C-alpha atoms as a printed R data frame, in Angstrom:
    type eleno elety resid chain resno       x       y       z
1   ATOM     1    CA   MET     A     1  32.683  -2.358  12.903
2   ATOM     2    CA   THR     A     2  29.930  -1.907  15.476
3   ATOM     3    CA   ASP     A     3  27.432  -1.240  12.700
4   ATOM     4    CA   LEU     A     4  28.361  -4.506  10.980
5   ATOM     5    CA   ILE     A     5  27.982  -6.492  14.207
6   ATOM     6    CA   PHE     A     6  24.644  -4.804  14.872
7   ATOM     7    CA   PHE     A     7  23.472  -5.578  11.326
8   ATOM     8    CA   LEU     A     8  24.543  -9.237  11.536
9   ATOM     9    CA   THR     A     9  22.877  -9.580  14.951
10  ATOM    10    CA   LEU     A    10  19.625  -8.191  13.597
11  ATOM    11    CA   LEU     A    11  19.888 -10.407  10.549
12  ATOM    12    CA   THR     A    12  20.443 -13.525  12.667
13  ATOM    13    CA   LEU     A    13  17.699 -12.598  15.106
14  ATOM    14    CA   GLY     A    14  15.337 -11.899  12.212
15  ATOM    15    CA   TYR     A    15  16.108 -15.262  10.679
16  ATOM    16    CA   VAL     A    16  15.657 -17.279  13.894
17  ATOM    17    CA   VAL     A    17  12.500 -15.558  15.090
18  ATOM    18    CA   GLY     A    18  11.017 -15.395  11.596
19  ATOM    19    CA   GLN     A    19  11.562 -19.118  10.963
20  ATOM    20    CA   TRP     A    20  10.103 -19.998  14.368
21  ATOM    21    CA   LYS     A    21   6.974 -17.876  13.849
22  ATOM    22    CA   GLU     A    22   6.508 -19.124  10.281
23  ATOM    23    CA   LYS     A    23   6.716 -22.767  11.391
24  ATOM    24    CA   ARG     A    24   4.181 -22.108  14.152
25  ATOM    25    CA   HIS     A    25   1.831 -20.426  11.693
26  ATOM    26    CA   TYR     A    26   2.120 -23.291   9.187
27  ATOM    27    CA   ALA     A    27   1.401 -25.815  11.976
28  ATOM    28    CA   SER     A    28  -1.706 -23.847  12.944
29  ATOM    29    CA   ILE     A    29  -2.813 -23.654   9.308
30  ATOM    30    CA   ARG     A    30  -2.420 -27.412   8.776
31  ATOM    31    CA   ALA     A    31  -4.408 -28.203  11.935
32  ATOM    32    CA   ARG     A    32  -7.263 -25.869  10.953
33  ATOM    33    CA   GLU     A    33  -7.274 -27.146   7.356
34  ATOM    34    CA   LYS     A    34  -8.047 -30.605   8.761
35  ATOM    35    CA   GLU     A    35 -10.741 -29.105  11.000
36  ATOM    36    CA   TYR     A    36 -12.451 -27.261   8.118
37  ATOM    37    CA   ALA     A    37 -11.940 -29.980   5.484
38  ATOM    38    CA   LYS     A    38 -15.698 -30.612   5.434
39  ATOM    39    CA   VAL     A    39 -16.287 -27.074   4.107
40  ATOM    40    CA   LEU     A    40 -15.662 -27.251   0.365
41  ATOM    41    CA   ALA     A    41 -14.628 -24.160  -1.604
42  ATOM    42    CA   PHE     A    42 -14.619 -23.960  -5.409
43  ATOM    43    CA   ALA     A    43 -13.854 -21.255  -7.951
44  ATOM    44    CA   THR     A    44 -16.739 -22.373 -10.169
45  ATOM    45    CA   ARG     A    45 -19.574 -19.884 -10.636
46  ATOM    46    CA   TYR     A    46 -22.446 -22.341 -10.602
47  ATOM    47    CA   PRO     A    47 -23.592 -24.667  -7.828
48  ATOM    48    CA   PRO     A    48 -23.207 -28.396  -8.430
49  ATOM    49    CA   ASP     A    49 -26.956 -28.919  -7.946
50  ATOM    50    CA   ALA     A    50 -28.839 -25.963  -9.400
51  ATOM    51    CA   ARG     A    51 -32.283 -27.577  -8.901
52  ATOM    52    CA   THR     A    52 -32.167 -27.757  -5.108
53  ATOM    53    CA   PRO     A    53 -33.361 -24.498  -3.506
54  ATOM    54    CA   GLN     A    54 -30.506 -22.948  -1.550
55  ATOM    55    CA   ASP     A    55 -29.954 -19.904   0.584
56  ATOM    56    CA   CYS     A    56 -26.843 -18.002  -0.348
57  ATOM    57    CA   MET     A    57 -24.715 -15.478   1.471
58  ATOM    58    CA   LEU     A    58 -21.450 -13.667   0.917
59  ATOM    59    CA   VAL     A    59 -18.624 -14.968   3.113
60  ATOM    60    CA   THR     A    60 -15.197 -13.429   3.452
61  ATOM    61    CA   GLY     A    61 -11.867 -14.123   5.067
62  ATOM    62    CA   SER     A    62  -9.249 -11.448   5.441
63  ATOM    63    CA   VAL     A    63  -5.689 -11.510   6.761
64  ATOM    64    CA   VAL     A    64  -2.715  -9.165   6.919
65  ATOM    65    CA   VAL     A    65   0.723 -10.819   7.125
66  ATOM    66    CA   GLY     A    66   4.091  -9.079   7.300
67  ATOM    67    CA   ALA     A    67   7.540 -10.289   6.325
68  ATOM    68    CA   ASP     A    68  10.282 -10.560   8.899
69  ATOM    69    CA   TYR     A    69  13.512  -8.598   8.719
70  ATOM    70    CA   PHE     A    70  15.533 -11.505   7.323
71  ATOM    71    CA   LYS     A    71  13.133 -12.060   4.412
72  ATOM    72    CA   GLN     A    72  13.267  -8.384   3.611
73  ATOM    73    CA   VAL     A    73  17.082  -8.404   3.479
74  ATOM    74    CA   VAL     A    74  17.238 -11.615   1.418
75  ATOM    75    CA   ALA     A    75  14.640 -10.326  -1.037
76  ATOM    76    CA   GLY     A    76  16.555  -7.059  -1.340
77  ATOM    77    CA   LEU     A    77  19.734  -8.958  -2.193
78  ATOM    78    CA   LYS     A    78  17.934 -11.209  -4.679
79  ATOM    79    CA   THR     A    79  16.550  -8.214  -6.563
80  ATOM    80    CA   LEU     A    80  20.137  -7.300  -7.394
81  ATOM    81    CA   PHE     A    81  20.689 -10.629  -9.171
82  ATOM    82    CA   GLY     A    82  17.143 -11.450 -10.310
83  ATOM    83    CA   GLY     A    83  15.226 -14.680  -9.932
84  ATOM    84    CA   ARG     A    84  12.374 -15.945  -7.805
85  ATOM    85    CA   LEU     A    85  11.776 -14.321  -4.444
86  ATOM    86    CA   THR     A    86  10.997 -17.538  -2.580
87  ATOM    87    CA   SER     A    87  11.136 -15.726   0.753
88  ATOM    88    CA   TYR     A    88   8.025 -13.781  -0.269
89  ATOM    89    CA   GLU     A    89   6.313 -16.800  -1.838
90  ATOM    90    CA   THR     A    90   5.848 -18.362   1.601
91  ATOM    91    CA   LEU     A    91   4.432 -15.061   2.838
92  ATOM    92    CA   LEU     A    92   1.793 -15.083   0.110
93  ATOM    93    CA   ASP     A    93   1.085 -18.796   0.594
94  ATOM    94    CA   ARG     A    94   0.446 -18.364   4.315
95  ATOM    95    CA   ALA     A    95  -1.748 -15.309   3.718
96  ATOM    96    CA   ARG     A    96  -3.848 -17.041   1.041
97  ATOM    97    CA   ARG     A    97  -4.350 -20.202   3.090
98  ATOM    98    CA   GLU     A    98  -5.205 -18.216   6.228
99  ATOM    99    CA   ALA     A    99  -7.780 -16.123   4.321
100 ATOM   100    CA   VAL     A   100  -9.454 -19.292   2.978
101 ATOM   101    CA   LEU     A   101  -9.579 -20.768   6.481
102 ATOM   102    CA   ARG     A   102 -11.275 -17.652   7.825
103 ATOM   103    CA   LEU     A   103 -13.750 -17.759   4.938
104 ATOM   104    CA   LYS     A   104 -14.543 -21.415   5.693
105 ATOM   105    CA   GLN     A   105 -14.983 -20.600   9.372
106 ATOM   106    CA   GLU     A   106 -17.549 -17.913   8.529
107 ATOM   107    CA   ALA     A   107 -19.366 -20.252   6.144
108 ATOM   108    CA   LEU     A   108 -19.542 -22.973   8.791
109 ATOM   109    CA   GLN     A   109 -20.817 -20.501  11.400
110 ATOM   110    CA   ASN     A   110 -23.667 -19.689   9.001
111 ATOM   111    CA   GLY     A   111 -24.501 -23.368   8.549
112 ATOM   112    CA   SER     A   112 -22.945 -23.840   5.117
113 ATOM   113    CA   THR     A   113 -20.461 -26.473   4.002
114 ATOM   114    CA   LEU     A   114 -20.131 -25.311   0.385
115 ATOM   115    CA   VAL     A   115 -18.625 -22.104  -0.997
116 ATOM   116    CA   ILE     A   116 -18.676 -21.360  -4.723
117 ATOM   117    CA   ASN     A   117 -17.209 -18.552  -6.834
118 ATOM   118    CA   LEU     A   118 -14.163 -18.272  -4.569
119 ATOM   119    CA   LYS     A   119 -12.039 -15.240  -5.434
120 ATOM   120    CA   PHE     A   120  -8.979 -13.522  -3.978
121 ATOM   121    CA   GLU     A   121  -7.893  -9.907  -3.723
122 ATOM   122    CA   THR     A   122  -4.310  -9.143  -2.749
123 ATOM   123    CA   THR     A   123  -2.982  -5.781  -1.639
124 ATOM   124    CA   ASN     A   124   0.561  -4.704  -0.817
125 ATOM   125    CA   ILE     A   125   0.544  -2.551   2.324
126 ATOM   126    CA   GLY     A   126   3.592  -0.619   3.437
127 ATOM   127    CA   GLY     A   127   6.053  -1.925   0.857
128 ATOM   128    CA   GLY     A   128   5.718   0.959  -1.558
129 ATOM   129    CA   ASN     A   129   8.671   2.991  -0.330
130 ATOM   130    CA   GLU     A   130  12.301   2.315   0.598
131 ATOM   131    CA   GLN     A   131  11.668   2.092   4.356
132 ATOM   132    CA   GLY     A   132   8.340   0.259   4.176
133 ATOM   133    CA   MET     A   133   8.072  -3.256   5.582
134 ATOM   134    CA   PRO     A   134   6.598  -5.770   3.100
135 ATOM   135    CA   ILE     A   135   3.082  -6.465   4.323
136 ATOM   136    CA   VAL     A   136   0.404  -8.218   2.290
137 ATOM   137    CA   GLN     A   137  -3.353  -8.265   2.776
138 ATOM   138    CA   VAL     A   138  -5.341 -11.092   1.222
139 ATOM   139    CA   ILE     A   139  -9.129 -11.147   1.115
140 ATOM   140    CA   ALA     A   140 -10.898 -14.335   0.069
141 ATOM   141    CA   TYR     A   141 -14.582 -14.081  -0.728
142 ATOM   142    CA   GLY     A   142 -17.246 -16.290  -2.181
143 ATOM   143    CA   THR     A   143 -20.872 -17.387  -2.038
144 ATOM   144    CA   ALA     A   144 -21.783 -19.818   0.709
145 ATOM   145    CA   LEU     A   145 -24.681 -22.125  -0.156
146 ATOM   146    CA   LYS     A   146 -26.981 -23.701   2.380
147 ATOM   147    CA   PRO     A   147 -29.788 -26.040   1.283
148 ATOM   148    CA   ARG     A   148 -33.127 -24.400   2.030
149 ATOM   149    CA   ALA     A   149 -35.471 -26.282   4.316
150 ATOM   150    CA   VAL     A   150 -38.393 -27.344   2.124
151 ATOM   151    CA   ALA     A   151 -41.786 -27.428   3.812
152 ATOM   152    CA   ILE     A   152 -43.626 -30.691   3.180
153 ATOM   153    CA   ALA     A   153 -47.319 -30.065   2.449
């Protein structure tokens, strides 16, 4: 009986704390998305204006986000019945958006407001065994373009 109470306490605590932290993270993401809205990022390979000389540099944004205990339990139960694992979809959404924000921050620090050829790499860390906590790493990378100052002769 004690084990059941302990399990339900952990489950409840995981749910409450996990929801609170996730809401805080989403609020932070939305605020920074407004802040970096002037930095445009596209998956296209070619710049919109290929005739203007531009300096280019590789920019990256990387993030590691872990699932809370409640999401892990819910996802474990859902695997028994099948279907979408929506508890992990929010984990991936937050990680992807955070990686893009960090990429945009780096581009802006280098004086660029345009990133092309945006790509993502996703890695599962720690979830490969029975006791591993689901943790995802997302790396966003692309080419930041900055119009080159043209000397007037």
